[in-house]
Coordinates of C-alpha atoms in Angstrom, one line a residue:
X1 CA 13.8 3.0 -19.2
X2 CA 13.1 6.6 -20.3
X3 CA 12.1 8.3 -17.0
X4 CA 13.2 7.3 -13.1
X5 CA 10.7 8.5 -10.4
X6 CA 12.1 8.8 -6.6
X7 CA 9.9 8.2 -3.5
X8 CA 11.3 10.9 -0.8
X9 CA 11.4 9.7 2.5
X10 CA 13.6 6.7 3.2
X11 CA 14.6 6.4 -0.6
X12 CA 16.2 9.7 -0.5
X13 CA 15.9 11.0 2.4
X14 CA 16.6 9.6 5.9
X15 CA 13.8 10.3 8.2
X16 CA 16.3 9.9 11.7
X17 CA 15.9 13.9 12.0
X18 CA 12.3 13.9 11.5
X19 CA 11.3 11.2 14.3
X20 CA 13.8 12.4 16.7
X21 CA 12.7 16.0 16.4
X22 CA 9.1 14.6 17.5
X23 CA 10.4 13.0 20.0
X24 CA 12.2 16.2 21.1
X25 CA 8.7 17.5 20.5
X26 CA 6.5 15.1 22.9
X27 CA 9.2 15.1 25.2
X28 CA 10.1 11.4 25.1
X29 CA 13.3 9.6 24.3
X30 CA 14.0 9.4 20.4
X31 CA 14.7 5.3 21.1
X32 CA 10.8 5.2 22.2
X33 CA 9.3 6.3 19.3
X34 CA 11.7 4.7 16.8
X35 CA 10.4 1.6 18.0
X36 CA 7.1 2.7 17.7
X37 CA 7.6 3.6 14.4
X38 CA 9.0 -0.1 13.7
X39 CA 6.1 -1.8 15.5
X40 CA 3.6 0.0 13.0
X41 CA 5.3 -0.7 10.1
X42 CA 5.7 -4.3 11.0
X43 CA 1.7 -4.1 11.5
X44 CA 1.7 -3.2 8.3
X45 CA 0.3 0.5 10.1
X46 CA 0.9 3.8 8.7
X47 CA 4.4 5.0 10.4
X48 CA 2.9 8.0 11.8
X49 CA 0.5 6.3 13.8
X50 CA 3.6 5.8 16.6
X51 CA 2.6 9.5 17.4
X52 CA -0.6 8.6 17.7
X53 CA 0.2 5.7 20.0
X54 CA 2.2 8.3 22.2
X55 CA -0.4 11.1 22.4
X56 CA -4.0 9.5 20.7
X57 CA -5.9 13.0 21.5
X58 CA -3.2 14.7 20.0
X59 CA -3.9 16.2 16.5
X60 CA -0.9 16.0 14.5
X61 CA -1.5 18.2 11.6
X62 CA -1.9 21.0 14.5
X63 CA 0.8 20.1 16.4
X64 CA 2.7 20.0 13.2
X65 CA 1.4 24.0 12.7
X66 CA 2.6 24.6 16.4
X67 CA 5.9 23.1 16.0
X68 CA 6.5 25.1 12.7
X69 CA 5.5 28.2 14.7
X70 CA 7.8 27.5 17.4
X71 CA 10.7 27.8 14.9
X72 CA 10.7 23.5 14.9
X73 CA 8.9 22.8 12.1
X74 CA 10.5 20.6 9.1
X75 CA 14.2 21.0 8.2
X76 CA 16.1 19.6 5.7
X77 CA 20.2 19.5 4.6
X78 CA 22.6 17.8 2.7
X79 CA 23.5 15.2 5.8
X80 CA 19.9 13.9 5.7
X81 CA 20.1 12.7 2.0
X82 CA 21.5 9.0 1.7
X83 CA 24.9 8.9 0.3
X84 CA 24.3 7.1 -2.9
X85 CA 21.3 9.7 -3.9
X86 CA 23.4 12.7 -5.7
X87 CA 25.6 10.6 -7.5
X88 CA 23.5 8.1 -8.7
X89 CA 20.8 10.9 -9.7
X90 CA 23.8 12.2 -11.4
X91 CA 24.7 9.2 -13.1
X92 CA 21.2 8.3 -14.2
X93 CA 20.6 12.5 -16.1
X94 CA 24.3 11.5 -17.6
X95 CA 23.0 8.5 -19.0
X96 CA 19.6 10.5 -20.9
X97 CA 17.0 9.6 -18.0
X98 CA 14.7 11.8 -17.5
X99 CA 14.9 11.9 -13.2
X100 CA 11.9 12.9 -11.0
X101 CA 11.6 12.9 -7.2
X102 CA 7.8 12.9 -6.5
X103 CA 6.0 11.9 -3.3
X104 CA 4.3 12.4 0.0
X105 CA 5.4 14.9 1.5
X106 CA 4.5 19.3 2.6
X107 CA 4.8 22.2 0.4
X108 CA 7.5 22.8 2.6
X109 CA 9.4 19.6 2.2
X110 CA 9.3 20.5 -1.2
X111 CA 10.8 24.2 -0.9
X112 CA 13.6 22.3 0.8
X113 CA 14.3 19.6 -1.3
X114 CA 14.7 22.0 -4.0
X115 CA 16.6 24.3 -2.9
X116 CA 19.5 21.2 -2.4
X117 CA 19.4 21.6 -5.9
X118 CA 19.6 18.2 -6.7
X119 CA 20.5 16.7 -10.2
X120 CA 16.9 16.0 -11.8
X121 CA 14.5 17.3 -13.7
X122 CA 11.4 18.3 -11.1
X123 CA 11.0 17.8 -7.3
X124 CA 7.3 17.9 -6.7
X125 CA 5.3 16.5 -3.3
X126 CA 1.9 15.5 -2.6
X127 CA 1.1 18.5 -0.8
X128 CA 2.0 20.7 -3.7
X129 CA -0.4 18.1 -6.3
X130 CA -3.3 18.2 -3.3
X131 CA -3.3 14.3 -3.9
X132 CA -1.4 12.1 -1.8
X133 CA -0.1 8.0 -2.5
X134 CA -1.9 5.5 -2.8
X135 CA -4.4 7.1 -4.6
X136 CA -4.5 6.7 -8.1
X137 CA -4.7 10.2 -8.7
X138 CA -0.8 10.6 -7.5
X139 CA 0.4 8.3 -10.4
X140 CA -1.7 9.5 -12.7
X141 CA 0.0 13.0 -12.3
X142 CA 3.5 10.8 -11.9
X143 CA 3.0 9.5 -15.4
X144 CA 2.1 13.5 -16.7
X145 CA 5.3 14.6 -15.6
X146 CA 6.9 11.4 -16.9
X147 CA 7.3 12.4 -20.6
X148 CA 7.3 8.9 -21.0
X149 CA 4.9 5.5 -21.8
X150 CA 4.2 3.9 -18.4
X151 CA 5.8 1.0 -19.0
X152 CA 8.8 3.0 -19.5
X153 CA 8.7 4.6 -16.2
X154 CA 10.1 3.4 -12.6
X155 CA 9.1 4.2 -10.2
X156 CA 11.2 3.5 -6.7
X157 CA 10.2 3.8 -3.3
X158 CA 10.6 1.4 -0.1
X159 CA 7.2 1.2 0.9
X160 CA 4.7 -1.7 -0.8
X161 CA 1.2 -0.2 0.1
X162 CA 2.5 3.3 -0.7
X163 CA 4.8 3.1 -3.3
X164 CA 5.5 -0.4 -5.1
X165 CA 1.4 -1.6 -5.5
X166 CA -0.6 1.8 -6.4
X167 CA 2.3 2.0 -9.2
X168 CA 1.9 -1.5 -10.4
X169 CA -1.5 -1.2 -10.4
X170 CA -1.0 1.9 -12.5
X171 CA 1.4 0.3 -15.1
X172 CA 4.6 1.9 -13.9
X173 CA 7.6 -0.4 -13.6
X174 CA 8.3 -0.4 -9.8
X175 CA 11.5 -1.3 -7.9
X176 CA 11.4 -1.9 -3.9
X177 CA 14.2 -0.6 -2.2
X178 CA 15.2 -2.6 0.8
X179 CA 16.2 0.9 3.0
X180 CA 14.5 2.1 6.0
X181 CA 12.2 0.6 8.9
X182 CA 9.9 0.0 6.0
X183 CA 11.7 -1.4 3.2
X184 CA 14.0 -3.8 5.2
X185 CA 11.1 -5.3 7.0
X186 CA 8.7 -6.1 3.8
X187 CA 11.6 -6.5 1.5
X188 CA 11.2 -10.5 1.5
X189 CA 7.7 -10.8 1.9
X190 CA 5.7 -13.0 -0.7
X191 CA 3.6 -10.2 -2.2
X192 CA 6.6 -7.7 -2.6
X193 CA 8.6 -10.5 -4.3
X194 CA 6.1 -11.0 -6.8
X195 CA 4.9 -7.5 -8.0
X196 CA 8.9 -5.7 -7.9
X197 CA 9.9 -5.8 -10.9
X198 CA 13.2 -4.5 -9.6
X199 CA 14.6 -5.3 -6.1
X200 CA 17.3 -2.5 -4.9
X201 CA 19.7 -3.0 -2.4
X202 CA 21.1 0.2 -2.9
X203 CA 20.3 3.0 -5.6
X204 CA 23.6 2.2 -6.8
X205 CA 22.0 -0.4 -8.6
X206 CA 20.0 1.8 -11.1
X207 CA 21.9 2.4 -13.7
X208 CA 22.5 -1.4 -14.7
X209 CA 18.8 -1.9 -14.8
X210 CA 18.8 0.7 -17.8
X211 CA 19.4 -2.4 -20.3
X212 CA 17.5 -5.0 -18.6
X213 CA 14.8 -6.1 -20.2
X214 CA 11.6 -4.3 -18.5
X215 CA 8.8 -6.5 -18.7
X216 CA 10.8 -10.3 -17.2
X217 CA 8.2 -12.6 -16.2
X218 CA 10.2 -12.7 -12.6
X219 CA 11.4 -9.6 -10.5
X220 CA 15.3 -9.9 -10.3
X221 CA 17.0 -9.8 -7.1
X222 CA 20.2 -7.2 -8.1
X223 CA 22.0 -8.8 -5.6
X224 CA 21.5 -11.5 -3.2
X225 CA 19.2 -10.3 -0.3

């Protein structure tokens, strides 16, 4: 594997902050929209339609605008970043990958993430591209940062619509990462079993995959799930 791409939120980042500040936002409980949130990823929903549950008239792309311009728009530190993220990215540049952290996400949530000065190569969101996953589009401009062949590019996220499919379908390599509402809720399902080429229970786990043979006619459970 010559080049590693990173989902952001829930492979990286933890999105606790994000949903609890809307909750802080709409004035209701952080609990309530959590389970929201779970409900319409179980659905098989797009998370963010829990806000649309709480307030459907409610535009959320303006009422993301007015939180910014109350002073409560996106924030991001070193405490929202999974423990495993900076040493394993650390690990993986060590061992000669090339490491990229691309997906949806703000021009803002980009600013951020870069200025944590993480150890990779480019930090780039969907926002910033003007394409967002699952399009196509997205991994196309994945594999022209890649500097590599797509079959010698991963890319990891915990979400199968989002992240694990559109790549496959692409001809990335693609690992599901059992982590978040997301990712430990579809981790076992049929269809995520048979596309992952890698199943993560932790990022800890990439740097042995480096030797593993790419292309196995199975997806290998890293460790028993």
């Amino acid at each position: 594997m010559e080049t590693i791409v990173f989902d952001i939120g829930e492979t990286l980042v933890r999105d606790d902050r994000y949903w609890a500040s809307w909750a802080n936002w709409l004035g209701v409980p952080p609990h309530t929209l959590s389970a929201l949130v779970g409900a319409a990823v179980a659905q098989g929903r797009d998370s963010a339609d829990a806000l649309s549950i709480l307030r459907p008239d409610m535009d959320i792309a303006e009422a993301s605008l007015a939180r910014t311009a109350a002073g409560r728009g996106e924030h991001l530190a070193e405490s929202d970043l999974y423990p495993d993220v900076r040493p394993t990215l650390a690990e993986l540049r060590a061992l000669g990958v090339r490491v990229v952290v691309a997906g949806n996400g703000t021009v803002r949530a980009g600013e951020l993430l870069r200025a944590l000065d993480l150890p990779v190569d480019l930090v780039v969101t969907s926002d910033e591209w003007g394409v967002a996953k699952p399009d196509p589009e997205f991994f196309a401009r994945v594999l022209e940062v890649s500097g590599a062949a797509p079959g010698s590019t991963l890319y990891v996220g915990d979400h199968p619509a989002n992240d694990l499919f559109p790549a496959k379908s692409c001809g990335l390599q693609a690992a599901h990462i059992r982590r978040g509402a997301c990712g430990y809720w579809w981790a076992d399902h049929p269809d995520v079993v048979a596309t992952a080429d890698f199943r993560l229970n932790a990022l800890t786990d990439l740097p042995g995959l480096l030797n593993q043979v790419p292309d196995a006619p199975r997806p290998r459970a890293l460790r028993a799930l």
